[in-house]
Coordinates of C-alpha atoms in Angstrom, one line a residue:
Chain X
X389 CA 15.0 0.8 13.3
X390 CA 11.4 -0.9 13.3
X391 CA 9.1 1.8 12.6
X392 CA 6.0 -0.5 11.5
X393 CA 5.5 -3.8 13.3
X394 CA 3.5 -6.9 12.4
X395 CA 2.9 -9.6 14.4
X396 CA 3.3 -12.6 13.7
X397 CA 4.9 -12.3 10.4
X398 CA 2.6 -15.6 9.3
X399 CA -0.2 -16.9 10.6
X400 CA -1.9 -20.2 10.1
X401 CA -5.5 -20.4 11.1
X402 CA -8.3 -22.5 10.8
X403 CA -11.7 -22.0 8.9
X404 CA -14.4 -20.6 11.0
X405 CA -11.6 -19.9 14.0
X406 CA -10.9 -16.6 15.2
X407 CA -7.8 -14.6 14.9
X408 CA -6.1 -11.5 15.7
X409 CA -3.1 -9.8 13.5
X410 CA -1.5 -7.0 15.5
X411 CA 0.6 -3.7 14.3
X412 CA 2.4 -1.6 16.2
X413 CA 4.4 1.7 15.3
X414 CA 7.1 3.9 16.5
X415 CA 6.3 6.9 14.2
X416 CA 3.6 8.5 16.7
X417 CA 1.2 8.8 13.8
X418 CA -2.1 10.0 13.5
X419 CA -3.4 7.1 10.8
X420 CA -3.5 3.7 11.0
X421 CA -4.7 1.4 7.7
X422 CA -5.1 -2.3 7.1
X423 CA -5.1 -3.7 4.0
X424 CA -5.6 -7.0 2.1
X425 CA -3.4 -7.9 -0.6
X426 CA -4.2 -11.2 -2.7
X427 CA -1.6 -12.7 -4.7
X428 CA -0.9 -10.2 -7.6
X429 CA -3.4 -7.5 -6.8
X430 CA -3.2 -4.3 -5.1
X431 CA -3.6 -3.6 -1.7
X432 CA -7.3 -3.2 -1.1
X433 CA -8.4 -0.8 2.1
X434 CA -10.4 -2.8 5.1
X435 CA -10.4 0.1 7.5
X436 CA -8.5 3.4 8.8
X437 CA -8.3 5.0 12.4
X438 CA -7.9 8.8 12.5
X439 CA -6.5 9.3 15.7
X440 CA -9.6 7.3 18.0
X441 CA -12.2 7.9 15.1
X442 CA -12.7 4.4 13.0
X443 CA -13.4 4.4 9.0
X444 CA -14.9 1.5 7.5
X445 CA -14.7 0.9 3.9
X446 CA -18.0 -0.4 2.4
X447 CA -17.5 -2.9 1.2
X448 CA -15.4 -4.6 4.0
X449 CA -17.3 -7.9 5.5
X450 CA -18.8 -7.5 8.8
X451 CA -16.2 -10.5 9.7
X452 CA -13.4 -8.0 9.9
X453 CA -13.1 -5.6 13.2
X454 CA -10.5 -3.6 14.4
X455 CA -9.3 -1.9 17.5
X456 CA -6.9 0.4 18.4
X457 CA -6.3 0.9 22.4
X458 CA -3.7 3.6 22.4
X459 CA -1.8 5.5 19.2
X460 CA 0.7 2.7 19.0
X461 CA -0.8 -0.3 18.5
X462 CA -3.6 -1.6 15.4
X463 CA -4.9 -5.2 15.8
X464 CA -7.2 -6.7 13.0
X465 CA -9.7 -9.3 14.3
X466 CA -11.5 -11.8 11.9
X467 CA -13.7 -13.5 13.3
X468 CA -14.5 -16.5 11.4
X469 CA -11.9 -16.7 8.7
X470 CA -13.1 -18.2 5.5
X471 CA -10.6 -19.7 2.9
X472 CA -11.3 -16.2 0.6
X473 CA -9.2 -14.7 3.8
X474 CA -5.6 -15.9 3.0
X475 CA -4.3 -13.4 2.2
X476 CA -1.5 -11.0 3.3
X477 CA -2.6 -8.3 5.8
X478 CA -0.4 -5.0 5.6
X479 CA -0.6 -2.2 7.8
X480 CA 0.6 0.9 7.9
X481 CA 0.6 4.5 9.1
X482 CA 0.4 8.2 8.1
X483 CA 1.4 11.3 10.0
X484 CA -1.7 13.4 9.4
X485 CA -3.8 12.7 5.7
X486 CA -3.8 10.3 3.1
X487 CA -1.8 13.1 1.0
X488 CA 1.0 12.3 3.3
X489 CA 3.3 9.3 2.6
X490 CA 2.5 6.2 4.2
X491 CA 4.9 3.2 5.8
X492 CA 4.1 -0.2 5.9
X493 CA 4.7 -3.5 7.7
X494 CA 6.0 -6.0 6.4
X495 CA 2.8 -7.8 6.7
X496 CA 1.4 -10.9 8.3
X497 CA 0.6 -13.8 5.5
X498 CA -2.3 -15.4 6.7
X499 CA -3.1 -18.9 5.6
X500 CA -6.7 -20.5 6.3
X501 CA -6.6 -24.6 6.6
Chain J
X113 CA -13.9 3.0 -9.1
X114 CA -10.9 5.7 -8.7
X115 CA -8.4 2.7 -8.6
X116 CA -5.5 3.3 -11.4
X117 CA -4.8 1.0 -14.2
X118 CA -1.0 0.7 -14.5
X119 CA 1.1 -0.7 -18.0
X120 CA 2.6 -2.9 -18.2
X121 CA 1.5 -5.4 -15.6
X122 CA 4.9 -7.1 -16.4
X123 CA 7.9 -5.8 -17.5
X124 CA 11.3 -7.8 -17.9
X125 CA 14.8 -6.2 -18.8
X126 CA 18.4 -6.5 -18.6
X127 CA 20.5 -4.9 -16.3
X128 CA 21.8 -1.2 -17.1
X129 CA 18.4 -0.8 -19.4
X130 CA 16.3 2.1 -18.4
X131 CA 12.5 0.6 -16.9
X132 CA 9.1 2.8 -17.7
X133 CA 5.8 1.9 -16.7
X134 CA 2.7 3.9 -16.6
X135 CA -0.3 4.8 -14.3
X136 CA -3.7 5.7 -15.4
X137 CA -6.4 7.0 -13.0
X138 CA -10.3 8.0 -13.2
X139 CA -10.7 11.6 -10.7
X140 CA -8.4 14.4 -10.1
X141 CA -6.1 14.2 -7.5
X142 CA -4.2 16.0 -4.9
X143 CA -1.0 14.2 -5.4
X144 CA -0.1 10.9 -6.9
X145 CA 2.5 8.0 -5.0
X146 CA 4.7 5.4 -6.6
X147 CA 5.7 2.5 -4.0
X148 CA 7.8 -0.2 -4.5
X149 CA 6.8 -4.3 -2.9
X150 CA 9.7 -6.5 -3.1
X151 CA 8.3 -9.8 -3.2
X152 CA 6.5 -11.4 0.4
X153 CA 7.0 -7.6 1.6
X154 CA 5.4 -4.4 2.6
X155 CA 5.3 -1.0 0.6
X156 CA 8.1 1.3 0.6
X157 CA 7.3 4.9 -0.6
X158 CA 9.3 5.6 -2.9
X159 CA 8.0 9.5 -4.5
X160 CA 5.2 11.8 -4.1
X161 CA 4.1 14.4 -7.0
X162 CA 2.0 16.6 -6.4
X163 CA -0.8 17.8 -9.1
X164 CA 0.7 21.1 -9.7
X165 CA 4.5 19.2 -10.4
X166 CA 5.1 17.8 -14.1
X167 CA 8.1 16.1 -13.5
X168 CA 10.0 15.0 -10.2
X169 CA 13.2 13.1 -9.9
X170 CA 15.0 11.0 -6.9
X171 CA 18.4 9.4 -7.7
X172 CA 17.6 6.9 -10.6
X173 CA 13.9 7.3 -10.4
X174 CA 11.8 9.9 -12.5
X175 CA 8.5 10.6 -12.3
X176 CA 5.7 12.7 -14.7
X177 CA 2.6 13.3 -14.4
X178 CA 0.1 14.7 -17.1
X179 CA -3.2 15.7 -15.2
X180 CA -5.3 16.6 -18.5
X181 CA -4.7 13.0 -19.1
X182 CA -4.8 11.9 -15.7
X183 CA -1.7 9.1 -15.8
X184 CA 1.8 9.2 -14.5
X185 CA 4.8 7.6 -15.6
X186 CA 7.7 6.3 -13.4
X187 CA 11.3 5.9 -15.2
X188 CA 14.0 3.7 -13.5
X189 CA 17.2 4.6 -15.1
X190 CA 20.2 2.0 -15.1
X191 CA 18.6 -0.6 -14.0
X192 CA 19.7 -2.8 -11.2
X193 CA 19.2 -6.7 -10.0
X194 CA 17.7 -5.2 -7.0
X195 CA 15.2 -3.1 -8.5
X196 CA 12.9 -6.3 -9.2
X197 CA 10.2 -6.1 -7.5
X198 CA 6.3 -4.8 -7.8
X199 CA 5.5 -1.3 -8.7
X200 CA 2.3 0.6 -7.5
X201 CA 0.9 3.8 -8.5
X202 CA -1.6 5.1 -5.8
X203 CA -4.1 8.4 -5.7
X204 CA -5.7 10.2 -2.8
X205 CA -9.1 8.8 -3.5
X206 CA -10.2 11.3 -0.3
X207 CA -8.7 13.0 2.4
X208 CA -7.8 10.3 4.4
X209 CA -6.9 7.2 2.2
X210 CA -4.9 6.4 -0.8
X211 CA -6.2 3.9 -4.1
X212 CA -3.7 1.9 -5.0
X213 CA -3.2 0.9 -8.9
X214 CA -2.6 -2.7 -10.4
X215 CA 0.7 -2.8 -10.1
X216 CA 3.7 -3.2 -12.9
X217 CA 5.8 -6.3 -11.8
X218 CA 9.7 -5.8 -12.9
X219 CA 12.3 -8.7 -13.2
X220 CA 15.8 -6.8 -14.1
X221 CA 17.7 -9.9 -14.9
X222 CA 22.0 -9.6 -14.3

């Protein structure tokens, strides 16, 4: 059973157009992340929601948003992708605090022509 | 930056050998994570040590941790094919979001 959800599973885009990744979750969690993950680094936090409450890491370009409408479902909006955007976009979720495990996606690769 | 520094960064064996890598991080911690990433794929949790634990085990997989040195190790015992794959370490930077480390890629070859 599905518990995190990405959609699509790739994405190709081009530069300067818009896009939307979306995640969706059946765990009823609290905490929703996205990350970016180049090739052969670690996952590097963009953003959490706690509950309706947004987080913004620092140093995460202004080109990234994020919205969550209800406890289910995550989207991650660039808004003029740039080629240092491919990259692949995991999300995942946490029942309460960061101390608590966390489940990914299986992440959306996103390719910028 | 609290991000750990793991060793190796790449680490190839035979299968039925016994796999070791290591996890160094900057500020104390609550707990400490080891997650497995096949390749092209999410995070899969695969422990969680808390800082007053030394030593936890599930199945094949042990892990330590030494908080006067602040680093972890995570043994995988009789190695399998199917245990290639990336491993991170990550700390509770804060209260609500984990640090991931550099990651130890493993090729177990048959």
């Amino acid at each position: 059973d599905a518990m995190v959800i990405q959609n699509p599973r790739y994405q190709v885009t081009q530069f300067g157009k818009p896009v939307t990744l979306s995640c969706s979750q059946t765990l009823n969690h609290n905490v929703m992340y996205w990350y970016q993950q180049k090739s052969s680094q670690a996952p590097k936090l963009l953003f959490h929601y706690y509950d309706k409450d947004f987080n913004n890491e620092a140093d995460t370009p202004d080109n990234f948003q994020s919205r969550r409408p209800n406890t289910s479902f995550c989207f991650l909006d660039i808004r003029s992708p740039g080629l240092g955007d491919a990259a692949m976009y995991l999300c995942a979720t946490s029942r309460d605090v960061a101390s608590d495990t966390q489940y990914f996606g299986p992440g959306t690769r996103l390719t910028v022509l | 930056s609290q991000q750990g520094e793991e060793d190796p960064q790449a680490l190839s064996i035979q299968e039925g050998e016994n796999a070791t890598m290591n996890c160094s991080y900057k500020t104390s911690i609550n707990n400490l994570q080891w997650y497995r990433q096949n390749s092209g794929r999410g995070l899969v949790h695969l422990i969680l040590i808390r800082s007053n634990e030394r030593e936890k085990h599930s199945g094949r997989l042990r892990v330590t941790l030494d908080t006067s040195k602040k680093s972890s190790s995570l043994l995988i015992t009789a190695s399998r094919a199917a245990d290639t794959a990336s491993y991170f370490c990550a700390t509770d930077a804060s209260f609500q979001k984990l640090v991931f480390g550099t990651g130890t890629r493993l090729l177990v070859s048959p």
